[in-house]
Amino acid sequence: MKILVCISKTPDTTAKISFTDNDTKFNESGVQFIINPYDEWYALVRAIELKEKDPSTIIHLVHVGPAENDAIIRKALALGGDEAFRINSHPGDDYYVAGQIVNLAKEQHYDLIFTGKETIDYNGSSVGGMIAEFLELPYISLATKFELNGNTATITREIEGGEEVDEAALPIVVSCQKGMAEQRIPNMRGIMSARTKPLKAIEPVAIDPLTSISSFELPAPKQGVKMIPADNPEELVRLLHEEAKVF
Amino acid sequence: MSVLVFLDQAEGHVKKSSFEAASFAAKIAEQTGTEANGIVLGEVKDDLQSLGKYGIKKIYHAADAQLNQFDDEIYTALIADTVKSSGSNVVVLSNNFNGKAIAPRLSVRLKSGLISGAVGLPDTSNGFKVKKSVFSGKAFANVEIKTDIKIITLNANAFKVTEGSGTATIENITTQIPRRKVNVREVNVVKGEVPLAEAELVVSGGRGLKGPENWGIVTDLAKALGAATACSRPVSDSGWRPHHEHVGQTGLTIAPNMYFAIGISGAIQHLAGVNRSKTIVVINKDPEAPFFKAADYGIVGDAFEVVPKITEAVKKLKGQK
Ligand SMILES: Cc1cc2nc3c(=O)[nH]c(=O)nc-3n(C[C@H](O)[C@H](O)[C@H](O)COP(=O)(O)OP(=O)(O)OC[C@H]3O[C@@H](n4cnc5c(N)ncnc54)[C@H](O)[C@@H]3O)c2cc1C
């Protein structure tokens, strides 16, 4: 069993969101970066759990990004994983990132490719589906549970107002979200061993991104809250009905 | 040149989010001087001609029972074929669970740029740019698509449904349906509840409610309003409420007309998932709760006293009408 886990780097969830260069660039000053929570908590940890059950499992990590992101990859390796690949380039767009990962996957022949549900910065939710289409593999999106029985995976995925239980033969691509695994904290041994695990930088293949971000904006600030005394909740209902017209 | 919108159905009924997508597609068609057509996959009980009232001219319909159950790979193949045969240059889908599974596949299959989670109409004055939600609702990005065909997924409640009087023509598509690689074993949908992702009104509870046994005040208010229910992360982590109700940065991002928060502090990660709601109401006993800064209406008070009174007032007001 050979698993690929896609790792992305995002600003910390409490980071102040602001922009520079005429609102064309995210302002990184003072911002802490983390492994995208969906990639770490669900995709990577579920892969590690599968390896704990079947120690012959090999876990590869892949990240598309510049050398300065090696620290994030080492953090992921501290949780688990045998080997990491960094595709040495700036992630142009989702299509570009997926194409680079596919290039690695075509050489390595994975049984399972895990991504997070989405990145918490771009919120695209698209790299997993794109990889699946490039490789003509089944794609189980927004999975909340994953079980393996030989060559067959049983996956629960979220659908509107509920869930669906699917069955598919490997190889497959799965995007992971809450429910897949429990968040873990790396231990000292993990952190030490991460330093010596192989992390290979590979050069990207030529792919033209299909989209580009031209500018960012922040939402208009709220007008300010209207407070209603606790002994007059009827007034709140009247305002919601007559002023905000929400029902 | 035309706009093609994927009209998603569940159990034979076109979803509400698809009416938004249809209205959005019709408006893009109007903007660019072309027409908007729709595609429906699977057997439906609805009158598809009536979808013309959202501005849809023609509906391509593959009424094959094999398509009743969603499959992203098969749906992608059929939509891509229809995009090509109809000469569409803009494809619109809802940014819902199904849309998120199909749109990235379509992007690769058609080698066409995708903008996911659009919140407004394209700006075609110089290229083709669409505003989308980024940083989990904390900001927007204007993204340009450089390819001839453009694929857009529209966020729920981001575009108002507009109804006119048109009638759509139906064109049946018969085609070879590819083999299913994913077998659906079970579908568990909670019946009779408003799906959270599409809901216009949402009542949500946090750790301030102390335990699952106290959720009656949340569900009673939701029922009186016809609202969906949601919760904060620690609430679903503790198993007080099901996972699919978890909203926020690591849960569902929603943008209903009203988000009614009870006993939720308003942590930045929670706000990320709800701050695009049009009206935010906060009930919290702590006047310093950060949520009040993001709210439109607030009451400082004990939820257990205040909320039942609000429910009564809603019922009274609705009963009078
Ligand atoms: C990486 C990361 C991701 C996260 N993602 C999410 C996410 O997606 N969604 C999310 O919700 N959280 C998320 N969190 C957690 C978040 O930081 C907060 O801890 C969480 O939102 C708090 O939930 P709460 O408001 O229900 O509980 P608390 O913070 O405990 O607040 C309870 C509130 O209830 C009020 N209260 C108590 N009793 C009463 C009463 N009788 N009447 C009225 N009010 C009362 C209190 O004043 C308090 O404000 C994330 C955290 C991290 C680190």
Coordinates of C-alpha atoms in Angstrom, one line a residue, chain B residues 17-313:
Chain B
S17 CA -29.5 26.3 -5.1
S18 CA -30.0 25.5 -8.8
F19 CA -32.6 28.2 -9.1
E20 CA -30.0 30.7 -7.8
A21 CA -27.4 29.2 -10.3
A22 CA -30.0 29.5 -13.1
S23 CA -30.8 33.1 -12.3
F24 CA -27.1 33.8 -12.2
A25 CA -26.5 32.1 -15.5
A26 CA -29.3 34.0 -17.1
K27 CA -27.9 37.3 -15.9
I28 CA -24.4 36.4 -17.3
A29 CA -26.1 35.5 -20.6
E30 CA -27.9 38.9 -20.6
Q31 CA -24.6 40.7 -19.8
T32 CA -22.7 39.0 -22.6
G33 CA -25.6 39.1 -25.2
T34 CA -26.1 35.3 -25.4
E35 CA -28.6 32.8 -24.0
A36 CA -28.5 30.6 -21.0
N37 CA -29.3 26.9 -21.2
G38 CA -29.6 24.2 -18.5
I39 CA -28.6 20.6 -18.1
V40 CA -30.5 18.1 -15.9
L41 CA -29.3 14.6 -15.3
G42 CA -31.6 11.8 -14.2
E43 CA -35.4 11.4 -14.0
V44 CA -37.3 14.3 -12.6
K45 CA -40.8 14.9 -11.2
D46 CA -40.7 18.6 -11.7
D47 CA -42.0 20.4 -14.8
L48 CA -38.7 21.4 -16.4
Q49 CA -40.3 23.8 -18.9
S50 CA -41.2 26.0 -16.0
L51 CA -37.5 26.6 -15.3
G52 CA -37.8 29.0 -18.2
K53 CA -39.0 31.5 -15.6
Y54 CA -35.4 31.8 -14.3
G55 CA -34.4 32.9 -17.8
I56 CA -33.3 29.5 -19.1
K57 CA -34.0 29.0 -22.8
K58 CA -33.4 25.4 -23.3
I59 CA -32.9 22.4 -21.1
Y60 CA -30.8 19.5 -22.1
H61 CA -32.3 16.5 -20.2
A62 CA -30.8 13.0 -19.9
A63 CA -33.8 11.3 -18.3
D64 CA -32.0 8.0 -17.7
A65 CA -32.7 6.1 -14.4
Q66 CA -29.0 5.3 -14.2
L67 CA -28.4 8.9 -13.6
N68 CA -30.8 9.4 -10.7
Q69 CA -27.9 8.7 -8.3
F70 CA -25.1 11.3 -8.5
D71 CA -21.7 10.2 -9.7
D72 CA -19.1 12.9 -10.3
E73 CA -17.2 11.1 -13.0
I74 CA -20.3 10.2 -15.1
Y75 CA -22.0 13.6 -14.6
T76 CA -18.7 15.3 -15.6
A77 CA -18.6 13.3 -18.9
L78 CA -22.2 14.2 -19.8
I79 CA -21.8 17.9 -18.9
A80 CA -18.5 18.2 -20.8
D81 CA -20.1 16.6 -23.9
T82 CA -23.0 19.1 -23.7
V83 CA -20.7 22.0 -23.2
K84 CA -19.0 21.0 -26.4
S85 CA -22.1 20.2 -28.5
S86 CA -23.9 23.3 -27.4
G87 CA -20.9 25.6 -27.9
S88 CA -21.1 27.0 -24.4
N89 CA -18.4 29.2 -23.2
V90 CA -19.5 29.7 -19.6
V91 CA -20.5 26.9 -17.3
V92 CA -22.2 27.6 -14.0
L93 CA -22.7 25.1 -11.1
S94 CA -23.7 25.6 -7.5
N95 CA -20.8 25.5 -5.0
N96 CA -22.5 22.7 -3.1
F97 CA -21.3 19.1 -2.4
N98 CA -22.0 17.9 -5.9
G99 CA -20.7 21.1 -7.6
K100 CA -17.4 20.7 -5.6
A101 CA -17.0 17.2 -6.9
I102 CA -17.8 17.9 -10.6
A103 CA -16.3 21.4 -11.2
P104 CA -12.6 20.5 -10.8
R105 CA -13.1 17.5 -13.0
L106 CA -14.7 19.6 -15.7
S107 CA -11.9 22.1 -15.4
V108 CA -9.4 19.4 -16.3
R109 CA -11.5 17.7 -18.9
L110 CA -12.2 20.9 -20.7
K111 CA -8.8 22.4 -19.8
S112 CA -10.7 25.5 -18.7
G113 CA -10.2 27.8 -15.7
L114 CA -12.4 27.3 -12.6
I115 CA -13.5 29.9 -10.1
S116 CA -15.0 28.2 -7.1
G117 CA -17.3 30.0 -4.6
A118 CA -18.3 33.0 -6.7
V119 CA -20.2 35.7 -4.8
G120 CA -21.1 38.0 -7.7
L121 CA -21.4 38.4 -11.5
P122 CA -18.4 38.4 -13.7
D123 CA -16.7 41.7 -14.6
T124 CA -16.2 41.5 -18.4
S125 CA -15.0 45.0 -18.9
N126 CA -11.4 43.9 -19.2
G127 CA -11.0 40.1 -19.5
F128 CA -13.3 37.9 -17.4
K129 CA -13.0 38.4 -13.6
V130 CA -15.2 37.0 -10.9
K131 CA -15.2 37.9 -7.2
K132 CA -14.9 34.9 -4.9
S133 CA -14.8 34.3 -1.2
V134 CA -11.3 33.5 0.2
F135 CA -9.7 33.2 3.6
S136 CA -12.8 31.3 4.8
G137 CA -15.1 34.3 4.3
K138 CA -12.7 36.9 5.7
A139 CA -11.9 38.4 2.3
F140 CA -12.6 38.3 -1.4
A141 CA -10.4 37.8 -4.4
N142 CA -11.1 39.0 -7.9
V143 CA -9.9 36.1 -10.1
E144 CA -9.4 36.1 -13.8
I145 CA -10.0 33.2 -16.0
K146 CA -7.7 33.1 -19.1
T147 CA -9.3 30.3 -21.1
D148 CA -12.1 30.5 -23.7
I149 CA -14.4 28.4 -21.6
K150 CA -15.1 29.6 -18.0
I151 CA -16.3 27.5 -15.2
I152 CA -17.9 29.1 -12.2
T153 CA -19.4 27.6 -9.0
L154 CA -21.8 30.0 -7.2
N155 CA -21.9 30.2 -3.4
A156 CA -25.3 29.5 -1.7
N157 CA -27.4 32.6 -1.0
A158 CA -24.9 34.8 -3.0
F159 CA -27.3 35.6 -5.8
K160 CA -31.0 36.4 -5.6
V161 CA -33.4 34.2 -7.5
T162 CA -35.2 36.2 -10.2
E163 CA -38.4 34.9 -11.7
G164 CA -39.9 36.0 -15.0
S165 CA -42.5 34.4 -17.2
G166 CA -40.5 32.4 -19.8
T167 CA -40.9 28.7 -20.8
A168 CA -37.9 26.5 -21.5
T169 CA -37.8 24.1 -24.4
I170 CA -36.6 20.6 -23.6
E171 CA -34.0 18.7 -25.7
N172 CA -33.6 15.1 -24.6
I173 CA -30.1 13.8 -24.7
T174 CA -29.6 10.1 -25.1
T175 CA -26.1 8.9 -24.7
Q176 CA -23.9 6.0 -23.7
I177 CA -23.5 6.2 -19.9
P178 CA -20.0 5.3 -18.7
R179 CA -19.5 2.5 -16.1
R180 CA -19.9 3.5 -12.5
K181 CA -16.7 3.0 -10.5
V182 CA -18.0 4.1 -7.2
N183 CA -20.9 2.1 -5.7
V184 CA -23.2 4.0 -3.4
R185 CA -24.1 1.6 -0.6
E186 CA -26.2 3.8 1.6
V187 CA -27.7 7.3 1.6
N188 CA -28.8 8.8 4.9
V189 CA -30.5 12.1 4.6
V190 CA -32.4 13.6 7.5
K191 CA -35.8 14.2 6.0
G192 CA -38.0 17.2 6.7
E193 CA -35.0 19.3 7.9
V194 CA -33.8 22.4 6.0
P195 CA -30.3 21.5 4.7
L196 CA -27.9 23.9 6.4
A197 CA -25.8 24.8 3.4
E198 CA -28.8 26.2 1.5
A199 CA -30.8 27.5 4.5
E200 CA -32.0 31.2 4.5
L201 CA -32.4 31.3 8.2
V202 CA -30.1 29.5 10.7
V203 CA -30.3 29.2 14.4
S204 CA -27.0 28.1 16.0
G205 CA -26.0 27.1 19.6
G206 CA -22.6 27.1 21.3
R207 CA -21.1 25.8 24.5
G208 CA -23.1 28.4 26.5
L209 CA -26.0 26.0 26.3
K210 CA -24.2 23.7 28.7
G211 CA -25.3 20.3 27.2
P212 CA -27.3 18.5 24.6
E213 CA -30.3 18.2 26.9
N214 CA -30.8 21.9 26.6
W215 CA -31.0 22.0 22.8
G216 CA -34.8 22.3 22.8
I217 CA -34.6 26.1 23.0
V218 CA -32.6 26.1 19.8
T219 CA -34.7 23.7 17.9
D220 CA -37.9 25.3 19.1
L221 CA -36.9 28.7 17.8
A222 CA -35.6 27.1 14.5
K223 CA -38.9 25.3 14.1
A224 CA -40.9 28.5 14.7
L225 CA -38.8 30.4 12.1
G226 CA -38.5 27.5 9.6
A227 CA -34.7 27.7 10.1
A228 CA -31.9 25.1 9.9
T229 CA -29.8 24.5 13.0
A230 CA -26.1 24.8 13.4
C231 CA -23.5 24.8 16.2
S232 CA -20.0 25.8 17.1
R233 CA -17.0 23.4 16.9
P234 CA -16.7 22.4 20.5
V235 CA -20.4 21.5 20.5
S236 CA -20.0 19.0 17.7
D237 CA -16.6 17.8 19.0
S238 CA -18.3 16.9 22.3
G239 CA -21.0 15.0 20.3
W240 CA -23.8 17.3 21.5
R241 CA -24.8 17.8 17.9
P242 CA -24.0 16.0 14.6
H243 CA -20.8 16.9 12.7
H244 CA -22.6 18.3 9.7
E245 CA -24.0 21.2 11.9
H246 CA -20.5 22.5 12.7
V247 CA -19.9 25.9 11.1
G248 CA -16.8 27.9 11.0
Q249 CA -13.3 27.9 9.5
T250 CA -13.0 24.1 9.8
G251 CA -16.6 23.4 9.3
L252 CA -19.2 24.6 6.9
T253 CA -19.1 28.2 5.6
I254 CA -22.6 29.6 5.3
A255 CA -24.2 32.9 4.3
P256 CA -27.8 32.8 5.2
N257 CA -30.1 35.8 5.4
M258 CA -30.1 35.5 9.2
Y259 CA -27.6 33.8 11.5
F260 CA -29.0 33.6 15.1
A261 CA -26.2 32.7 17.5
I262 CA -27.1 31.5 21.0
G263 CA -24.4 31.1 23.7
I264 CA -21.5 31.3 21.1
S265 CA -18.5 33.5 22.0
G266 CA -17.7 34.5 18.4
A267 CA -14.1 33.2 18.1
I268 CA -12.4 34.3 14.9
Q269 CA -12.5 30.7 13.6
H270 CA -16.2 30.6 14.2
L271 CA -16.9 34.0 12.6
A272 CA -14.9 32.9 9.5
G273 CA -17.7 30.5 8.6
V274 CA -20.7 32.8 9.3
N275 CA -19.7 36.4 8.8
R276 CA -21.1 36.7 5.3
S277 CA -24.6 36.2 6.7
K278 CA -26.8 39.2 5.9
T279 CA -28.2 39.7 9.4
I280 CA -26.4 38.4 12.5
V281 CA -28.2 38.2 15.9
V282 CA -26.3 37.4 19.0
I283 CA -27.7 36.3 22.4
N284 CA -24.9 36.0 25.0
K285 CA -24.8 36.7 28.8
D286 CA -21.4 38.2 28.5
P287 CA -21.5 41.8 27.2
E288 CA -17.8 41.5 26.3
A289 CA -18.4 38.5 24.0
P290 CA -16.5 39.2 20.7
F291 CA -19.5 38.1 18.7
F292 CA -21.3 41.4 19.4
K293 CA -18.7 43.2 17.3
A294 CA -19.8 41.2 14.3
A295 CA -23.5 41.4 15.1
D296 CA -26.4 43.5 13.7
Y297 CA -28.7 42.9 16.7
G298 CA -27.8 41.7 20.2
I299 CA -29.3 40.9 23.6
V300 CA -27.1 40.6 26.6
G301 CA -28.9 38.0 28.7
D302 CA -29.4 34.4 29.8
A303 CA -30.3 32.3 26.8
F304 CA -32.5 30.0 28.9
E305 CA -34.7 33.0 29.8
V306 CA -34.5 35.1 26.6
V307 CA -34.8 32.5 23.8
P308 CA -38.1 30.9 24.8
K309 CA -39.6 34.4 24.9
I310 CA -38.3 35.1 21.4
T311 CA -39.8 31.8 20.2
E312 CA -43.1 32.8 21.7
A313 CA -43.0 36.2 20.0

